[in-house]
């Protein structure tokens, strides 16, 4: 299976038109069995790479997932990271900010969740909500102390993009590899998934009227995503637009991109010096007697 991460990357400085990005493509698997085998192989490799990440203690990895409702963020996170030692991975979800969180600058609540070196950190939603849902509902800026700005000008969002790009550049120079994924779902596929949530009793709990209200604002969300992806995809922290109408294929694409990025970190297990090996032999002798 050859998946080229570049194919899904938003090139820095380009304008994004999401209609031109596929929500479905020819799948990388041939059957459900084939999918399971491919994913299992990736999960095994990811687990090995995470061990190396931990042992080399030089880098961390930040994976950011953004999408419309029902695009499959939870499924991607669950299936792709399933083989990783739970001690090597942290997942944080970001919903509506609490009063305390809104009292801080808009990056605070997420940056204080960043992982230590050696770990994989996943953000299920992130500070990007501050230029997406907040852009679609600018009134919520009132909670953030910018109440006089009812309809903020483009320059307001540009400043936010700049803060984000600078943060991610800082993370990159300090050995946190940042990879961002937009799970690109079509409006029709979202409709089908919502219908399933209503029709299948064991999925009823997933259904929320609030999701329908956001769906009505689909075009405004797509515009906000287009601005955001174009302004914040950088070499240090690239955005990937992942066709998400096929959940299984989306998982394979994400796992390959993560594997590729970890391989490129060129990590290695700590080298033992001759002195250290001699010390270990001394300790061994004592233990053996
Ligand atoms: P799921 O639906 O799979 O449980 P979810 O991430 O959609 O996952 P919800 O509780 O349904 O979780 O929704 C969280 C909501 O919080 C989303 O609509 C999101 O846009 C919103 N949200 C996240 N961050 C912010 C923010 N900074 N300001 C305002 N709303 C936010
Ligand atoms: Mg939701």
mmCIF file of C-alpha atoms and ligand atoms in Angstrom:
data_model
loop_
_atom_site.group_PDB
_atom_site.id
_atom_site.type_symbol
_atom_site.label_atom_id
_atom_site.label_comp_id
_atom_site.label_asym_id
_atom_site.label_seq_id
_atom_site.Cartn_x
_atom_site.Cartn_y
_atom_site.Cartn_z
ATOM 1 C CA UNK A 1 0.000 0.000 0.000
ATOM 2 C CA UNK A 2 1.625 3.233 -1.122
ATOM 3 C CA UNK A 3 0.202 6.301 0.553
ATOM 4 C CA UNK A 4 2.008 9.520 -0.144
ATOM 5 C CA UNK A 5 1.466 12.025 2.722
ATOM 6 C CA UNK A 6 2.174 14.913 0.344
ATOM 7 C CA UNK A 7 -0.920 14.052 -1.668
ATOM 8 C CA UNK A 8 -3.046 15.058 1.318
ATOM 9 C CA UNK A 9 -1.026 18.063 2.442
ATOM 10 C CA UNK A 10 -2.148 21.651 2.068
ATOM 11 C CA UNK A 11 0.854 23.416 0.578
ATOM 12 C CA UNK A 12 1.909 26.444 2.648
ATOM 13 C CA UNK A 13 0.643 29.756 1.361
ATOM 14 C CA UNK A 14 -1.984 28.304 -0.960
ATOM 15 C CA UNK A 15 -5.661 29.178 -1.114
ATOM 16 C CA UNK A 16 -7.909 26.300 -0.206
ATOM 17 C CA UNK A 17 -11.121 25.469 -2.041
ATOM 18 C CA UNK A 18 -12.591 22.466 -0.236
ATOM 19 C CA UNK A 19 -14.853 21.608 -3.174
ATOM 20 C CA UNK A 20 -11.677 20.691 -5.013
ATOM 21 C CA UNK A 21 -10.532 18.304 -2.273
ATOM 22 C CA UNK A 22 -12.054 14.822 -2.435
ATOM 23 C CA UNK A 23 -14.214 13.480 0.374
ATOM 24 C CA UNK A 24 -13.928 9.999 -1.149
ATOM 25 C CA UNK A 25 -11.206 8.291 -3.169
ATOM 26 C CA UNK A 26 -10.325 4.841 -4.467
ATOM 27 C CA UNK A 27 -9.696 2.924 -1.234
ATOM 28 C CA UNK A 28 -6.264 1.600 -0.355
ATOM 29 C CA UNK A 29 -7.809 -1.717 0.775
ATOM 30 C CA UNK A 30 -9.509 -4.340 -1.366
ATOM 31 C CA UNK A 31 -11.831 -5.904 1.209
ATOM 32 C CA UNK A 32 -12.717 -5.560 4.872
ATOM 33 C CA UNK A 33 -10.272 -8.383 5.631
ATOM 34 C CA UNK A 34 -7.595 -6.559 3.657
ATOM 35 C CA UNK A 35 -8.288 -3.373 5.607
ATOM 36 C CA UNK A 36 -7.901 -5.203 8.907
ATOM 37 C CA UNK A 37 -4.568 -6.662 7.833
ATOM 38 C CA UNK A 38 -3.239 -3.331 6.635
ATOM 39 C CA UNK A 39 -4.325 -1.539 9.795
ATOM 40 C CA UNK A 40 -2.905 -4.293 12.024
ATOM 41 C CA UNK A 41 0.473 -3.953 10.299
ATOM 42 C CA UNK A 42 0.410 -0.174 10.780
ATOM 43 C CA UNK A 43 -0.649 -0.459 14.403
ATOM 44 C CA UNK A 44 2.304 -2.816 15.040
ATOM 45 C CA UNK A 45 4.733 -0.428 13.392
ATOM 46 C CA UNK A 46 3.325 2.544 15.274
ATOM 47 C CA UNK A 47 3.734 0.723 18.549
ATOM 48 C CA UNK A 48 7.415 0.031 17.751
ATOM 49 C CA UNK A 49 7.986 3.629 16.696
ATOM 50 C CA UNK A 50 6.404 4.923 19.895
ATOM 51 C CA UNK A 51 8.787 2.740 21.933
ATOM 52 C CA UNK A 52 11.657 4.303 20.039
ATOM 53 C CA UNK A 53 10.189 7.783 20.583
ATOM 54 C CA UNK A 54 10.099 7.104 24.305
ATOM 55 C CA UNK A 55 13.578 5.570 24.467
ATOM 56 C CA UNK A 56 15.261 8.319 22.462
ATOM 57 C CA UNK A 57 13.574 10.964 24.649
ATOM 58 C CA UNK A 58 14.315 13.648 22.094
ATOM 59 C CA UNK A 59 10.962 14.438 20.458
ATOM 60 C CA UNK A 60 7.254 14.412 20.996
ATOM 61 C CA UNK A 61 4.457 14.189 18.502
ATOM 62 C CA UNK A 62 1.309 16.305 18.496
ATOM 63 C CA UNK A 63 -1.616 15.093 16.396
ATOM 64 C CA UNK A 64 -4.485 17.521 15.929
ATOM 65 C CA UNK A 65 -7.868 16.383 14.619
ATOM 66 C CA UNK A 66 -10.551 18.758 13.394
ATOM 67 C CA UNK A 67 -13.743 17.948 11.535
ATOM 68 C CA UNK A 68 -17.451 18.449 11.234
ATOM 69 C CA UNK A 69 -19.631 16.262 13.468
ATOM 70 C CA UNK A 70 -19.788 12.553 12.638
ATOM 71 C CA UNK A 71 -16.658 12.698 10.465
ATOM 72 C CA UNK A 72 -15.073 9.894 12.491
ATOM 73 C CA UNK A 73 -12.465 11.636 14.664
ATOM 74 C CA UNK A 74 -13.074 9.304 17.582
ATOM 75 C CA UNK A 75 -12.861 6.241 15.341
ATOM 76 C CA UNK A 76 -9.574 7.333 13.772
ATOM 77 C CA UNK A 77 -8.033 8.045 17.159
ATOM 78 C CA UNK A 78 -9.313 4.771 18.621
ATOM 79 C CA UNK A 79 -8.292 2.507 15.766
ATOM 80 C CA UNK A 80 -4.976 4.041 14.779
ATOM 81 C CA UNK A 81 -3.578 4.406 18.290
ATOM 82 C CA UNK A 82 -4.982 1.157 19.609
ATOM 83 C CA UNK A 83 -1.647 -0.679 19.839
ATOM 84 C CA UNK A 84 0.283 2.014 21.631
ATOM 85 C CA UNK A 85 1.354 1.601 25.222
ATOM 86 C CA UNK A 86 -1.185 3.733 27.166
ATOM 87 C CA UNK A 87 1.731 5.287 29.061
ATOM 88 C CA UNK A 88 3.133 6.593 25.802
ATOM 89 C CA UNK A 89 0.090 8.447 24.613
ATOM 90 C CA UNK A 90 -2.307 11.146 25.821
ATOM 91 C CA UNK A 91 -5.617 12.115 24.255
ATOM 92 C CA UNK A 92 -7.314 15.405 25.103
ATOM 93 C CA UNK A 93 -10.726 16.473 23.850
ATOM 94 C CA UNK A 94 -11.707 20.144 23.789
ATOM 95 C CA UNK A 95 -15.361 21.088 23.982
ATOM 96 C CA UNK A 96 -16.954 24.421 24.915
ATOM 97 C CA UNK A 97 -14.474 26.210 27.189
ATOM 98 C CA UNK A 98 -15.205 26.483 30.894
ATOM 99 C CA UNK A 99 -15.470 29.897 32.566
ATOM 100 C CA UNK A 100 -11.921 29.528 33.860
ATOM 101 C CA UNK A 101 -10.596 28.599 30.414
ATOM 102 C CA UNK A 102 -12.340 31.576 28.787
ATOM 103 C CA UNK A 103 -10.655 33.885 31.262
ATOM 104 C CA UNK A 104 -7.261 33.010 29.763
ATOM 105 C CA UNK A 105 -5.777 33.736 26.354
ATOM 106 C CA UNK A 106 -7.185 31.460 23.668
ATOM 107 C CA UNK A 107 -4.156 29.155 23.500
ATOM 108 C CA UNK A 108 -3.860 28.519 27.216
ATOM 109 C CA UNK A 109 -6.166 25.584 27.796
ATOM 110 C CA UNK A 110 -4.571 23.547 25.039
ATOM 111 C CA UNK A 111 -0.910 24.411 25.523
ATOM 112 C CA UNK A 112 -1.007 23.332 29.148
ATOM 113 C CA UNK A 113 -2.038 19.873 27.927
ATOM 114 C CA UNK A 114 0.969 19.395 25.628
ATOM 115 C CA UNK A 115 2.846 16.182 26.285
ATOM 116 C CA UNK A 116 6.356 15.657 27.572
ATOM 117 C CA UNK A 117 9.129 14.401 25.271
ATOM 118 C CA UNK A 118 8.795 10.764 24.290
ATOM 119 C CA UNK A 119 5.016 10.840 24.127
ATOM 120 C CA UNK A 120 2.341 11.084 21.455
ATOM 121 C CA UNK A 121 -0.221 13.745 22.283
ATOM 122 C CA UNK A 122 -3.583 13.835 20.531
ATOM 123 C CA UNK A 123 -5.911 16.808 20.462
ATOM 124 C CA UNK A 124 -9.485 15.849 19.573
ATOM 125 C CA UNK A 125 -10.477 19.399 18.580
ATOM 126 C CA UNK A 126 -8.022 22.039 19.630
ATOM 127 C CA UNK A 127 -7.172 25.754 19.648
ATOM 128 C CA UNK A 128 -8.338 25.667 16.032
ATOM 129 C CA UNK A 129 -11.917 25.813 17.350
ATOM 130 C CA UNK A 130 -11.056 29.429 18.139
ATOM 131 C CA UNK A 131 -10.892 30.237 14.413
ATOM 132 C CA UNK A 132 -13.616 27.798 13.338
ATOM 133 C CA UNK A 133 -16.676 27.488 15.587
ATOM 134 C CA UNK A 134 -15.880 30.877 17.111
ATOM 135 C CA UNK A 135 -15.629 32.428 13.650
ATOM 136 C CA UNK A 136 -19.007 30.964 12.749
ATOM 137 C CA UNK A 137 -20.461 32.130 16.087
ATOM 138 C CA UNK A 138 -18.500 35.329 16.810
ATOM 139 C CA UNK A 139 -20.848 36.214 19.660
ATOM 140 C CA UNK A 140 -19.080 33.617 21.815
ATOM 141 C CA UNK A 141 -16.074 35.978 21.778
ATOM 142 C CA UNK A 142 -17.977 37.888 24.461
ATOM 143 C CA UNK A 143 -16.971 35.198 26.951
ATOM 144 C CA UNK A 144 -13.363 35.807 25.935
ATOM 145 C CA UNK A 145 -13.514 39.480 26.796
ATOM 146 C CA UNK A 146 -13.825 40.806 23.247
ATOM 147 C CA UNK A 147 -17.504 41.697 23.513
ATOM 148 C CA UNK A 148 -17.236 44.925 21.589
ATOM 149 C CA UNK A 149 -16.253 42.939 18.511
ATOM 150 C CA UNK A 150 -19.593 41.557 17.329
ATOM 151 C CA UNK A 151 -18.418 40.938 13.795
ATOM 152 C CA UNK A 152 -14.644 40.919 13.954
ATOM 153 C CA UNK A 153 -12.775 42.057 10.896
ATOM 154 C CA UNK A 154 -10.474 39.799 8.904
ATOM 155 C CA UNK A 155 -7.511 41.322 10.713
ATOM 156 C CA UNK A 156 -8.770 39.846 14.003
ATOM 157 C CA UNK A 157 -8.678 36.314 12.571
ATOM 158 C CA UNK A 158 -5.352 37.000 10.858
ATOM 159 C CA UNK A 159 -3.889 37.819 14.269
ATOM 160 C CA UNK A 160 -5.225 34.549 15.641
ATOM 161 C CA UNK A 161 -3.738 32.621 12.704
ATOM 162 C CA UNK A 162 -0.452 34.352 13.359
ATOM 163 C CA UNK A 163 -0.495 33.367 17.036
ATOM 164 C CA UNK A 164 -1.171 29.776 16.047
ATOM 165 C CA UNK A 165 1.517 29.652 13.368
ATOM 166 C CA UNK A 166 4.048 31.147 15.786
ATOM 167 C CA UNK A 167 3.114 28.674 18.509
ATOM 168 C CA UNK A 168 3.514 25.754 16.128
ATOM 169 C CA UNK A 169 6.821 27.068 14.836
ATOM 170 C CA UNK A 170 8.018 27.301 18.429
ATOM 171 C CA UNK A 171 6.895 23.717 19.083
ATOM 172 C CA UNK A 172 8.673 22.516 15.964
ATOM 173 C CA UNK A 173 11.967 24.172 16.891
ATOM 174 C CA UNK A 174 11.655 22.570 20.294
ATOM 175 C CA UNK A 175 11.253 19.065 18.875
ATOM 176 C CA UNK A 176 7.512 18.633 18.940
ATOM 177 C CA UNK A 177 6.457 17.387 15.520
ATOM 178 C CA UNK A 178 3.000 18.778 14.784
ATOM 179 C CA UNK A 179 0.674 17.024 12.330
ATOM 180 C CA UNK A 180 -2.829 18.284 11.667
ATOM 181 C CA UNK A 181 -5.717 16.393 10.123
ATOM 182 C CA UNK A 182 -8.951 17.747 8.738
ATOM 183 C CA UNK A 183 -11.307 14.827 8.183
ATOM 184 C CA UNK A 184 -13.118 15.979 5.085
ATOM 185 C CA UNK A 185 -16.696 14.688 5.135
ATOM 186 C CA UNK A 186 -19.366 15.473 2.551
ATOM 187 C CA UNK A 187 -22.622 16.999 3.688
ATOM 188 C CA UNK A 188 -24.509 14.045 2.252
ATOM 189 C CA UNK A 189 -22.412 11.486 4.101
ATOM 190 C CA UNK A 190 -22.984 13.429 7.321
ATOM 191 C CA UNK A 191 -26.742 13.233 6.649
ATOM 192 C CA UNK A 192 -26.490 9.443 6.239
ATOM 193 C CA UNK A 193 -24.516 9.088 9.468
ATOM 194 C CA UNK A 194 -27.012 11.244 11.406
ATOM 195 C CA UNK A 195 -29.869 9.112 10.032
ATOM 196 C CA UNK A 196 -28.072 5.983 11.259
ATOM 197 C CA UNK A 197 -27.759 7.538 14.694
ATOM 198 C CA UNK A 198 -31.535 7.936 14.739
ATOM 199 C CA UNK A 199 -32.403 4.596 13.141
ATOM 200 C CA UNK A 200 -30.054 2.329 15.083
ATOM 201 C CA UNK A 201 -30.976 2.200 18.793
ATOM 202 C CA UNK A 202 -27.404 1.510 19.931
ATOM 203 C CA UNK A 203 -26.299 4.721 18.155
ATOM 204 C CA UNK A 204 -29.101 6.926 19.566
ATOM 205 C CA UNK A 205 -26.844 8.218 22.346
ATOM 206 C CA UNK A 206 -24.546 9.758 19.749
ATOM 207 C CA UNK A 207 -27.299 11.876 18.251
ATOM 208 C CA UNK A 208 -27.531 15.500 19.305
ATOM 209 C CA UNK A 209 -29.897 18.215 18.104
ATOM 210 C CA UNK A 210 -27.032 20.665 18.456
ATOM 211 C CA UNK A 211 -25.258 18.846 15.610
ATOM 212 C CA UNK A 212 -28.252 19.543 13.352
ATOM 213 C CA UNK A 213 -28.071 23.236 14.191
ATOM 214 C CA UNK A 214 -24.378 23.317 13.220
ATOM 215 C CA UNK A 215 -25.146 21.383 10.025
ATOM 216 C CA UNK A 216 -27.418 24.248 8.968
ATOM 217 C CA UNK A 217 -24.294 26.413 9.023
ATOM 218 C CA UNK A 218 -22.331 24.038 6.808
ATOM 219 C CA UNK A 219 -21.268 26.664 4.253
ATOM 220 C CA UNK A 220 -20.062 29.058 6.936
ATOM 221 C CA UNK A 221 -18.008 26.242 8.483
ATOM 222 C CA UNK A 222 -16.487 25.295 5.127
ATOM 223 C CA UNK A 223 -15.475 28.921 4.582
ATOM 224 C CA UNK A 224 -13.924 29.088 8.036
ATOM 225 C CA UNK A 225 -12.024 25.844 7.373
ATOM 226 C CA UNK A 226 -10.796 27.113 4.012
ATOM 227 C CA UNK A 227 -9.408 30.295 5.556
ATOM 228 C CA UNK A 228 -7.873 28.387 8.411
ATOM 229 C CA UNK A 229 -6.242 25.594 6.394
ATOM 230 C CA UNK A 230 -4.780 28.066 3.917
ATOM 231 C CA UNK A 231 -3.387 30.365 6.582
ATOM 232 C CA UNK A 232 -1.988 27.799 9.013
ATOM 233 C CA UNK A 233 -0.580 24.964 6.928
ATOM 234 C CA UNK A 234 3.167 25.341 7.250
ATOM 235 C CA UNK A 235 6.223 23.171 6.750
ATOM 236 C CA UNK A 236 6.577 23.029 10.524
ATOM 237 C CA UNK A 237 2.963 21.989 11.040
ATOM 238 C CA UNK A 238 1.232 20.820 7.874
ATOM 239 C CA UNK A 239 -2.505 20.311 7.477
ATOM 240 C CA UNK A 240 -3.682 17.112 5.822
ATOM 241 C CA UNK A 241 -7.099 16.988 4.214
ATOM 242 C CA UNK A 242 -8.210 13.380 4.627
ATOM 243 C CA UNK A 243 -11.155 12.120 2.537
ATOM 244 C CA UNK A 244 -13.467 10.906 5.301
ATOM 245 C CA UNK A 245 -16.597 9.560 3.592
ATOM 246 C CA UNK A 246 -14.955 6.127 3.838
ATOM 247 C CA UNK A 247 -14.036 5.685 7.501
ATOM 248 C CA UNK A 248 -11.756 2.703 6.973
ATOM 249 C CA UNK A 249 -9.745 4.410 4.271
ATOM 250 C CA UNK A 250 -9.420 7.550 6.412
ATOM 251 C CA UNK A 251 -7.885 5.483 9.223
ATOM 252 C CA UNK A 252 -5.322 3.944 6.868
ATOM 253 C CA UNK A 253 -4.361 7.357 5.497
ATOM 254 C CA UNK A 254 -3.854 8.813 8.970
ATOM 255 C CA UNK A 255 -1.854 5.835 10.229
ATOM 256 C CA UNK A 256 0.491 6.002 7.217
ATOM 257 C CA UNK A 257 1.057 9.737 7.617
ATOM 258 C CA UNK A 258 1.863 9.344 11.307
ATOM 259 C CA UNK A 259 4.238 6.447 10.638
ATOM 260 C CA UNK A 260 6.013 8.390 7.912
ATOM 261 C CA UNK A 261 6.467 11.391 10.202
ATOM 262 C CA UNK A 262 7.852 9.295 13.048
ATOM 263 C CA UNK A 263 10.269 7.533 10.709
ATOM 264 C CA UNK A 264 11.522 10.892 9.489
ATOM 265 C CA UNK A 265 12.426 12.004 13.006
ATOM 266 C CA UNK A 266 15.538 9.805 12.656
ATOM 267 C CA UNK A 267 15.465 8.703 16.265
ATOM 268 C CA UNK A 268 17.726 6.047 17.698
ATOM 269 C CA UNK A 269 18.006 4.041 20.867
ATOM 270 C CA UNK A 270 20.560 5.570 23.261
ATOM 271 C CA UNK A 271 24.068 4.380 22.419
ATOM 272 C CA UNK A 272 25.935 2.550 25.148
ATOM 273 C CA UNK A 273 29.511 3.617 25.707
ATOM 274 C CA UNK A 274 32.209 1.015 26.250
ATOM 275 C CA UNK A 275 32.542 2.289 29.838
ATOM 276 C CA UNK A 276 28.842 1.784 30.470
ATOM 277 C CA UNK A 277 28.944 -1.722 29.040
ATOM 278 C CA UNK A 278 31.855 -2.538 31.321
ATOM 279 C CA UNK A 279 29.910 -1.165 34.301
ATOM 280 C CA UNK A 280 26.938 -3.321 33.389
ATOM 281 C CA UNK A 281 29.164 -6.383 33.214
ATOM 282 C CA UNK A 282 30.462 -5.603 36.728
ATOM 283 C CA UNK A 283 26.877 -5.318 38.038
ATOM 284 C CA UNK A 284 26.002 -8.525 36.227
ATOM 285 C CA UNK A 285 28.807 -10.393 37.928
ATOM 286 C CA UNK A 286 27.511 -9.317 41.352
ATOM 287 C CA UNK A 287 23.918 -10.274 40.505
ATOM 288 C CA UNK A 288 24.956 -13.665 39.197
ATOM 289 C CA UNK A 289 26.775 -14.740 42.353
HETATM 290 P P1 LIG B 1 -18.570 13.825 19.743
HETATM 291 O O1 LIG B 1 -19.736 14.499 19.085
HETATM 292 O O2 LIG B 1 -17.974 12.728 18.935
HETATM 293 O O3 LIG B 1 -18.818 13.435 21.160
HETATM 294 P P2 LIG B 1 -17.364 16.403 19.728
HETATM 295 O O4 LIG B 1 -15.933 16.788 19.682
HETATM 296 O O5 LIG B 1 -18.233 16.859 18.592
HETATM 297 O O6 LIG B 1 -17.377 14.861 19.850
HETATM 298 P P3 LIG B 1 -19.345 17.571 21.398
HETATM 299 O O7 LIG B 1 -19.544 17.582 22.867
HETATM 300 O O8 LIG B 1 -20.398 17.013 20.533
HETATM 301 O O9 LIG B 1 -17.952 16.872 21.098
HETATM 302 O O10 LIG B 1 -19.095 19.040 20.875
HETATM 303 C C1 LIG B 1 -18.176 19.881 21.425
HETATM 304 C C2 LIG B 1 -18.502 21.224 20.867
HETATM 305 O O11 LIG B 1 -17.672 22.179 21.503
HETATM 306 C C3 LIG B 1 -18.251 21.325 19.377
HETATM 307 O O12 LIG B 1 -19.388 21.778 18.724
HETATM 308 C C4 LIG B 1 -17.124 22.343 19.288
HETATM 309 O O13 LIG B 1 -17.222 23.151 18.138
HETATM 310 C C5 LIG B 1 -17.339 23.128 20.559
HETATM 311 N N1 LIG B 1 -16.135 23.851 20.972
HETATM 312 C C6 LIG B 1 -14.890 23.360 21.113
HETATM 313 N N2 LIG B 1 -14.020 24.344 21.436
HETATM 314 C C7 LIG B 1 -14.742 25.488 21.485
HETATM 315 C C8 LIG B 1 -14.413 26.845 21.733
HETATM 316 N N3 LIG B 1 -13.160 27.211 21.991
HETATM 317 N N4 LIG B 1 -15.399 27.738 21.703
HETATM 318 C C9 LIG B 1 -16.665 27.370 21.427
HETATM 319 N N5 LIG B 1 -17.043 26.119 21.182
HETATM 320 C C10 LIG B 1 -16.099 25.173 21.199
HETATM 321 MG MG1 LIG B 2 -20.306 16.407 18.453
#
